[in-house]
């Protein structure tokens, strides 16, 4: 009977995993969309739903690894915008489109390396660094392209953002996201590098003394994040067939919301790629359902903000409780020690 009870307990625990809750939320949001519009499950609407979230979804993957290590990058959307502007400027000044696209991805790597250098080598907090570079990178993009819009890209490339892969109803950006999600999942959950990433987030000092190259891994994760944001910037620019300095402005909120909604602990050391993929489905479907229900954009921001708060509080409730409890106990201990010292005097 004991083994059976133990097995039942394990099964119940697995059913209560955060990913199962997110999958249930995805179904609930899908039903909401169907109730709002009978056309919600048509192939055309599903294509619109997925194509509008492709670039944001791609940026969630490297940010997932960064957050698992206990860091953050809030400059993801600004890197997307600057890389898109850089690609368009190079194309405008006579570069062939493919070298311009490669240069945009390389620029993303440089931007990510700058973030990583400030965090890992200078030792600045990642939150402060990436809030600063969020504004810096967006300001540089605005300085390069203040009010103009650059277009004229080859039609066979701009079509990848508005037509599906031949023979399917799948957008190219979502296909890229799917392939990258599989790759990231394998690396994170089935390789020594993935174990090192979890170890850094769980206890950075212990990971360092265990031989994990903490600073090096964090630095290259920021470089990877910049590269994929540059790639997302290329896709975003081609999808809209134009480049603007304010491309994807504010989208960092959605990227962070998806990562945390996917069950990635804000304190680091916990989470799965599957959870993030499910969170992409939840937020993308929810946005489309709210739009179909004619909910204003500002009200949608309220919903996203509420989801962000919930995704921080709910999965980390035990950690938050333990931290508050430890602080209270420490304060009480200091108070008792002060009282004892006062009495001894």
PDB file of N, CA, C and O in Angstrom, residues 227-282:
ATOM      1  N   UNK A 227      21.263  38.637 -29.570  1.00  0.00           N
ATOM      2  CA  UNK A 227      21.192  38.062 -30.918  1.00  0.00           C
ATOM      3  C   UNK A 227      19.757  37.749 -31.315  1.00  0.00           C
ATOM      4  O   UNK A 227      19.315  38.088 -32.422  1.00  0.00           O
ATOM      5  N   UNK A 228      19.025  37.090 -30.415  1.00  0.00           N
ATOM      6  CA  UNK A 228      17.656  36.712 -30.756  1.00  0.00           C
ATOM      7  C   UNK A 228      16.728  37.924 -30.802  1.00  0.00           C
ATOM      8  O   UNK A 228      15.755  37.942 -31.563  1.00  0.00           O
ATOM      9  N   UNK A 229      17.034  38.959 -30.019  1.00  0.00           N
ATOM     10  CA  UNK A 229      16.255  40.198 -30.139  1.00  0.00           C
ATOM     11  C   UNK A 229      16.547  40.865 -31.482  1.00  0.00           C
ATOM     12  O   UNK A 229      15.645  41.440 -32.108  1.00  0.00           O
ATOM     13  N   UNK A 230      17.818  40.799 -31.926  1.00  0.00           N
ATOM     14  CA  UNK A 230      18.141  41.308 -33.255  1.00  0.00           C
ATOM     15  C   UNK A 230      17.419  40.529 -34.342  1.00  0.00           C
ATOM     16  O   UNK A 230      16.905  41.113 -35.309  1.00  0.00           O
ATOM     17  N   UNK A 231      17.362  39.205 -34.188  1.00  0.00           N
ATOM     18  CA  UNK A 231      16.631  38.378 -35.148  1.00  0.00           C
ATOM     19  C   UNK A 231      15.146  38.720 -35.137  1.00  0.00           C
ATOM     20  O   UNK A 231      14.503  38.829 -36.192  1.00  0.00           O
ATOM     21  N   UNK A 232      14.585  38.916 -33.927  1.00  0.00           N
ATOM     22  CA  UNK A 232      13.182  39.327 -33.828  1.00  0.00           C
ATOM     23  C   UNK A 232      12.976  40.693 -34.465  1.00  0.00           C
ATOM     24  O   UNK A 232      11.932  40.958 -35.071  1.00  0.00           O
ATOM     25  N   UNK A 233      13.978  41.580 -34.348  1.00  0.00           N
ATOM     26  CA  UNK A 233      13.877  42.885 -34.988  1.00  0.00           C
ATOM     27  C   UNK A 233      13.826  42.786 -36.506  1.00  0.00           C
ATOM     28  O   UNK A 233      13.099  43.530 -37.165  1.00  0.00           O
ATOM     29  N   UNK A 234      14.593  41.860 -37.063  1.00  0.00           N
ATOM     30  CA  UNK A 234      14.548  41.622 -38.510  1.00  0.00           C
ATOM     31  C   UNK A 234      13.162  41.143 -38.922  1.00  0.00           C
ATOM     32  O   UNK A 234      12.564  41.652 -39.890  1.00  0.00           O
ATOM     33  N   UNK A 235      12.623  40.161 -38.188  1.00  0.00           N
ATOM     34  CA  UNK A 235      11.298  39.631 -38.521  1.00  0.00           C
ATOM     35  C   UNK A 235      10.220  40.696 -38.373  1.00  0.00           C
ATOM     36  O   UNK A 235       9.304  40.799 -39.206  1.00  0.00           O
ATOM     37  N   UNK A 236      10.304  41.495 -37.300  1.00  0.00           N
ATOM     38  CA  UNK A 236       9.323  42.555 -37.063  1.00  0.00           C
ATOM     39  C   UNK A 236       9.345  43.571 -38.208  1.00  0.00           C
ATOM     40  O   UNK A 236       8.288  43.969 -38.721  1.00  0.00           O
ATOM     41  N   UNK A 237      10.536  43.986 -38.615  1.00  0.00           N
ATOM     42  CA  UNK A 237      10.673  44.980 -39.682  1.00  0.00           C
ATOM     43  C   UNK A 237      10.140  44.445 -41.005  1.00  0.00           C
ATOM     44  O   UNK A 237       9.450  45.155 -41.744  1.00  0.00           O
ATOM     45  N   UNK A 238      10.438  43.183 -41.302  1.00  0.00           N
ATOM     46  CA  UNK A 238       9.947  42.601 -42.548  1.00  0.00           C
ATOM     47  C   UNK A 238       8.434  42.402 -42.500  1.00  0.00           C
ATOM     48  O   UNK A 238       7.752  42.571 -43.519  1.00  0.00           O
ATOM     49  N   UNK A 239       7.903  42.049 -41.325  1.00  0.00           N
ATOM     50  CA  UNK A 239       6.445  41.836 -41.225  1.00  0.00           C
ATOM     51  C   UNK A 239       5.681  43.123 -41.509  1.00  0.00           C
ATOM     52  O   UNK A 239       4.644  43.103 -42.180  1.00  0.00           O
ATOM     53  N   UNK A 240       6.175  44.239 -40.991  1.00  0.00           N
ATOM     54  CA  UNK A 240       5.511  45.519 -41.235  1.00  0.00           C
ATOM     55  C   UNK A 240       6.025  46.221 -42.485  1.00  0.00           C
ATOM     56  O   UNK A 240       5.535  47.306 -42.834  1.00  0.00           O
ATOM     57  N   UNK A 241       7.009  45.607 -43.152  1.00  0.00           N
ATOM     58  CA  UNK A 241       7.594  46.152 -44.386  1.00  0.00           C
ATOM     59  C   UNK A 241       8.105  47.573 -44.196  1.00  0.00           C
ATOM     60  O   UNK A 241       8.162  48.359 -45.149  1.00  0.00           O
ATOM     61  N   UNK A 242       8.487  47.915 -42.977  1.00  0.00           N
ATOM     62  CA  UNK A 242       9.018  49.245 -42.700  1.00  0.00           C
ATOM     63  C   UNK A 242       9.716  49.227 -41.350  1.00  0.00           C
ATOM     64  O   UNK A 242       9.473  48.348 -40.518  1.00  0.00           O
ATOM     65  N   UNK A 243      10.585  50.222 -41.161  1.00  0.00           N
ATOM     66  CA  UNK A 243      11.306  50.347 -39.897  1.00  0.00           C
ATOM     67  C   UNK A 243      10.997  51.695 -39.269  1.00  0.00           C
ATOM     68  O   UNK A 243      11.004  52.720 -39.950  1.00  0.00           O
ATOM     69  N   UNK A 244      10.741  51.681 -37.964  1.00  0.00           N
ATOM     70  CA  UNK A 244      10.525  52.887 -37.178  1.00  0.00           C
ATOM     71  C   UNK A 244      11.280  52.742 -35.859  1.00  0.00           C
ATOM     72  O   UNK A 244      11.446  51.626 -35.364  1.00  0.00           O
ATOM     73  N   UNK A 245      11.669  53.873 -35.287  1.00  0.00           N
ATOM     74  CA  UNK A 245      12.421  53.806 -34.036  1.00  0.00           C
ATOM     75  C   UNK A 245      11.572  53.248 -32.891  1.00  0.00           C
ATOM     76  O   UNK A 245      12.104  52.670 -31.938  1.00  0.00           O
ATOM     77  N   UNK A 246      10.254  53.415 -32.964  1.00  0.00           N
ATOM     78  CA  UNK A 246       9.384  52.967 -31.877  1.00  0.00           C
ATOM     79  C   UNK A 246       8.800  51.578 -32.107  1.00  0.00           C
ATOM     80  O   UNK A 246       7.811  51.207 -31.497  1.00  0.00           O
ATOM     81  N   UNK A 247       9.436  50.792 -32.973  1.00  0.00           N
ATOM     82  CA  UNK A 247       8.957  49.427 -33.208  1.00  0.00           C
ATOM     83  C   UNK A 247       8.984  48.630 -31.903  1.00  0.00           C
ATOM     84  O   UNK A 247       9.958  48.650 -31.163  1.00  0.00           O
ATOM     85  N   UNK A 248       7.882  47.962 -31.610  1.00  0.00           N
ATOM     86  CA  UNK A 248       7.743  47.087 -30.436  1.00  0.00           C
ATOM     87  C   UNK A 248       7.886  47.836 -29.120  1.00  0.00           C
ATOM     88  O   UNK A 248       8.186  47.218 -28.096  1.00  0.00           O
ATOM     89  N   UNK A 249       7.649  49.130 -29.132  1.00  0.00           N
ATOM     90  CA  UNK A 249       7.775  49.885 -27.886  1.00  0.00           C
ATOM     91  C   UNK A 249       6.758  49.374 -26.863  1.00  0.00           C
ATOM     92  O   UNK A 249       5.591  49.133 -27.185  1.00  0.00           O
ATOM     93  N   UNK A 250       7.201  49.140 -25.652  1.00  0.00           N
ATOM     94  CA  UNK A 250       6.334  48.616 -24.600  1.00  0.00           C
ATOM     95  C   UNK A 250       6.191  47.106 -24.596  1.00  0.00           C
ATOM     96  O   UNK A 250       5.584  46.554 -23.660  1.00  0.00           O
ATOM     97  N   UNK A 251       6.745  46.421 -25.592  1.00  0.00           N
ATOM     98  CA  UNK A 251       6.565  44.968 -25.667  1.00  0.00           C
ATOM     99  C   UNK A 251       7.377  44.210 -24.616  1.00  0.00           C
ATOM    100  O   UNK A 251       7.136  43.023 -24.386  1.00  0.00           O
ATOM    101  N   UNK A 252       8.346  44.898 -23.974  1.00  0.00           N
ATOM    102  CA  UNK A 252       9.090  44.224 -22.912  1.00  0.00           C
ATOM    103  C   UNK A 252       8.158  43.786 -21.775  1.00  0.00           C
ATOM    104  O   UNK A 252       8.408  42.781 -21.106  1.00  0.00           O
ATOM    105  N   UNK A 253       7.067  44.544 -21.585  1.00  0.00           N
ATOM    106  CA  UNK A 253       6.088  44.158 -20.566  1.00  0.00           C
ATOM    107  C   UNK A 253       5.494  42.794 -20.888  1.00  0.00           C
ATOM    108  O   UNK A 253       5.349  41.936 -19.999  1.00  0.00           O
ATOM    109  N   UNK A 254       5.161  42.566 -22.149  1.00  0.00           N
ATOM    110  CA  UNK A 254       4.572  41.295 -22.550  1.00  0.00           C
ATOM    111  C   UNK A 254       5.601  40.160 -22.452  1.00  0.00           C
ATOM    112  O   UNK A 254       5.260  39.034 -22.056  1.00  0.00           O
ATOM    113  N   UNK A 255       6.851  40.453 -22.816  1.00  0.00           N
ATOM    114  CA  UNK A 255       7.884  39.423 -22.753  1.00  0.00           C
ATOM    115  C   UNK A 255       8.087  38.966 -21.308  1.00  0.00           C
ATOM    116  O   UNK A 255       8.110  37.760 -21.015  1.00  0.00           O
ATOM    117  N   UNK A 256       8.223  39.917 -20.392  1.00  0.00           N
ATOM    118  CA  UNK A 256       8.419  39.575 -18.986  1.00  0.00           C
ATOM    119  C   UNK A 256       7.189  38.861 -18.429  1.00  0.00           C
ATOM    120  O   UNK A 256       7.309  37.880 -17.677  1.00  0.00           O
ATOM    121  N   UNK A 257       5.994  39.332 -18.799  1.00  0.00           N
ATOM    122  CA  UNK A 257       4.769  38.693 -18.321  1.00  0.00           C
ATOM    123  C   UNK A 257       4.704  37.238 -18.751  1.00  0.00           C
ATOM    124  O   UNK A 257       4.354  36.356 -17.951  1.00  0.00           O
ATOM    125  N   UNK A 258       5.037  36.957 -20.004  1.00  0.00           N
ATOM    126  CA  UNK A 258       5.004  35.575 -20.496  1.00  0.00           C
ATOM    127  C   UNK A 258       5.987  34.711 -19.718  1.00  0.00           C
ATOM    128  O   UNK A 258       5.664  33.586 -19.305  1.00  0.00           O
ATOM    129  N   UNK A 259       7.201  35.219 -19.518  1.00  0.00           N
ATOM    130  CA  UNK A 259       8.223  34.434 -18.818  1.00  0.00           C
ATOM    131  C   UNK A 259       7.769  34.090 -17.400  1.00  0.00           C
ATOM    132  O   UNK A 259       7.841  32.933 -16.967  1.00  0.00           O
ATOM    133  N   UNK A 260       7.263  35.075 -16.674  1.00  0.00           N
ATOM    134  CA  UNK A 260       6.844  34.821 -15.296  1.00  0.00           C
ATOM    135  C   UNK A 260       5.548  34.023 -15.238  1.00  0.00           C
ATOM    136  O   UNK A 260       5.371  33.169 -14.360  1.00  0.00           O
ATOM    137  N   UNK A 261       4.634  34.293 -16.171  1.00  0.00           N
ATOM    138  CA  UNK A 261       3.401  33.513 -16.235  1.00  0.00           C
ATOM    139  C   UNK A 261       3.696  32.050 -16.545  1.00  0.00           C
ATOM    140  O   UNK A 261       2.963  31.152 -16.119  1.00  0.00           O
ATOM    141  N   UNK A 262       4.791  31.817 -17.247  1.00  0.00           N
ATOM    142  CA  UNK A 262       5.185  30.446 -17.577  1.00  0.00           C
ATOM    143  C   UNK A 262       5.772  29.678 -16.408  1.00  0.00           C
ATOM    144  O   UNK A 262       6.166  28.520 -16.577  1.00  0.00           O
ATOM    145  N   UNK A 263       5.838  30.310 -15.226  1.00  0.00           N
ATOM    146  CA  UNK A 263       6.305  29.603 -14.048  1.00  0.00           C
ATOM    147  C   UNK A 263       7.779  29.773 -13.748  1.00  0.00           C
ATOM    148  O   UNK A 263       8.320  29.094 -12.869  1.00  0.00           O
ATOM    149  N   UNK A 264       8.453  30.686 -14.470  1.00  0.00           N
ATOM    150  CA  UNK A 264       9.860  30.952 -14.176  1.00  0.00           C
ATOM    151  C   UNK A 264       9.922  31.798 -12.913  1.00  0.00           C
ATOM    152  O   UNK A 264       9.336  32.876 -12.855  1.00  0.00           O
ATOM    153  N   UNK A 265      10.642  31.332 -11.910  1.00  0.00           N
ATOM    154  CA  UNK A 265      10.705  32.036 -10.639  1.00  0.00           C
ATOM    155  C   UNK A 265      11.490  33.326 -10.783  1.00  0.00           C
ATOM    156  O   UNK A 265      12.600  33.330 -11.321  1.00  0.00           O
ATOM    157  N   UNK A 266      10.938  34.418 -10.288  1.00  0.00           N
ATOM    158  CA  UNK A 266      11.622  35.702 -10.332  1.00  0.00           C
ATOM    159  C   UNK A 266      12.870  35.670  -9.465  1.00  0.00           C
ATOM    160  O   UNK A 266      13.792  36.470  -9.646  1.00  0.00           O
ATOM    161  N   UNK A 267      12.941  34.717  -8.513  1.00  0.00           N
ATOM    162  CA  UNK A 267      14.115  34.579  -7.656  1.00  0.00           C
ATOM    163  C   UNK A 267      15.167  33.669  -8.282  1.00  0.00           C
ATOM    164  O   UNK A 267      16.253  33.503  -7.735  1.00  0.00           O
ATOM    165  N   UNK A 268      14.859  33.065  -9.434  1.00  0.00           N
ATOM    166  CA  UNK A 268      15.818  32.213 -10.124  1.00  0.00           C
ATOM    167  C   UNK A 268      15.752  30.762  -9.677  1.00  0.00           C
ATOM    168  O   UNK A 268      15.168  30.427  -8.641  1.00  0.00           O
ATOM    169  N   UNK A 269      16.360  29.894 -10.489  1.00  0.00           N
ATOM    170  CA  UNK A 269      16.516  28.498 -10.110  1.00  0.00           C
ATOM    171  C   UNK A 269      15.360  27.577 -10.401  1.00  0.00           C
ATOM    172  O   UNK A 269      15.435  26.385 -10.084  1.00  0.00           O
ATOM    173  N   UNK A 270      14.283  28.071 -10.997  1.00  0.00           N
ATOM    174  CA  UNK A 270      13.115  27.214 -11.215  1.00  0.00           C
ATOM    175  C   UNK A 270      12.355  27.648 -12.465  1.00  0.00           C
ATOM    176  O   UNK A 270      12.223  28.839 -12.742  1.00  0.00           O
ATOM    177  N   UNK A 271      11.838  26.649 -13.224  1.00  0.00           N
ATOM    178  CA  UNK A 271      11.017  26.939 -14.391  1.00  0.00           C
ATOM    179  C   UNK A 271      11.271  25.956 -15.519  1.00  0.00           C
ATOM    180  O   UNK A 271      12.230  25.177 -15.476  1.00  0.00           O
ATOM    181  N   UNK A 272      10.396  25.977 -16.516  1.00  0.00           N
ATOM    182  CA  UNK A 272      10.520  25.079 -17.668  1.00  0.00           C
ATOM    183  C   UNK A 272      10.209  25.839 -18.947  1.00  0.00           C
ATOM    184  O   UNK A 272       9.467  26.827 -18.942  1.00  0.00           O
ATOM    185  N   UNK A 273      10.785  25.377 -20.035  1.00  0.00           N
ATOM    186  CA  UNK A 273      10.479  25.950 -21.346  1.00  0.00           C
ATOM    187  C   UNK A 273       9.026  25.654 -21.722  1.00  0.00           C
ATOM    188  O   UNK A 273       8.348  26.483 -22.332  1.00  0.00           O
ATOM    189  N   UNK A 274       8.527  24.473 -21.343  1.00  0.00           N
ATOM    190  CA  UNK A 274       7.131  24.126 -21.638  1.00  0.00           C
ATOM    191  C   UNK A 274       6.182  25.157 -21.041  1.00  0.00           C
ATOM    192  O   UNK A 274       5.213  25.579 -21.683  1.00  0.00           O
ATOM    193  N   UNK A 275       6.440  25.558 -19.804  1.00  0.00           N
ATOM    194  CA  UNK A 275       5.591  26.559 -19.177  1.00  0.00           C
ATOM    195  C   UNK A 275       5.575  27.860 -19.949  1.00  0.00           C
ATOM    196  O   UNK A 275       4.526  28.498 -20.101  1.00  0.00           O
ATOM    197  N   UNK A 276       6.727  28.265 -20.467  1.00  0.00           N
ATOM    198  CA  UNK A 276       6.807  29.511 -21.242  1.00  0.00           C
ATOM    199  C   UNK A 276       6.041  29.374 -22.556  1.00  0.00           C
ATOM    200  O   UNK A 276       5.342  30.304 -22.975  1.00  0.00           O
ATOM    201  N   UNK A 277       6.168  28.229 -23.220  1.00  0.00           N
ATOM    202  CA  UNK A 277       5.425  28.008 -24.474  1.00  0.00           C
ATOM    203  C   UNK A 277       3.916  28.093 -24.215  1.00  0.00           C
ATOM    204  O   UNK A 277       3.174  28.717 -24.989  1.00  0.00           O
ATOM    205  N   UNK A 278       3.456  27.488 -23.128  1.00  0.00           N
ATOM    206  CA  UNK A 278       2.032  27.553 -22.782  1.00  0.00           C
ATOM    207  C   UNK A 278       1.613  28.982 -22.455  1.00  0.00           C
ATOM    208  O   UNK A 278       0.515  29.420 -22.818  1.00  0.00           O
ATOM    209  N   UNK A 279       2.489  29.734 -21.785  1.00  0.00           N
ATOM    210  CA  UNK A 279       2.168  31.118 -21.456  1.00  0.00           C
ATOM    211  C   UNK A 279       2.065  31.978 -22.712  1.00  0.00           C
ATOM    212  O   UNK A 279       1.251  32.906 -22.771  1.00  0.00           O
ATOM    213  N   UNK A 280       2.886  31.686 -23.719  1.00  0.00           N
ATOM    214  CA  UNK A 280       2.766  32.383 -25.006  1.00  0.00           C
ATOM    215  C   UNK A 280       1.371  32.164 -25.576  1.00  0.00           C
ATOM    216  O   UNK A 280       0.717  33.107 -26.056  1.00  0.00           O
ATOM    217  N   UNK A 281       0.909  30.906 -25.513  1.00  0.00           N
ATOM    218  CA  UNK A 281      -0.424  30.597 -26.029  1.00  0.00           C
ATOM    219  C   UNK A 281      -1.508  31.325 -25.243  1.00  0.00           C
ATOM    220  O   UNK A 281      -2.469  31.859 -25.821  1.00  0.00           O
ATOM    221  N   UNK A 282      -1.362  31.381 -23.914  1.00  0.00           N
ATOM    222  CA  UNK A 282      -2.371  32.035 -23.077  1.00  0.00           C
ATOM    223  C   UNK A 282      -2.454  33.515 -23.384  1.00  0.00           C
ATOM    224  O   UNK A 282      -3.538  34.064 -23.654  1.00  0.00           O
TER     225      UNK A 282
END
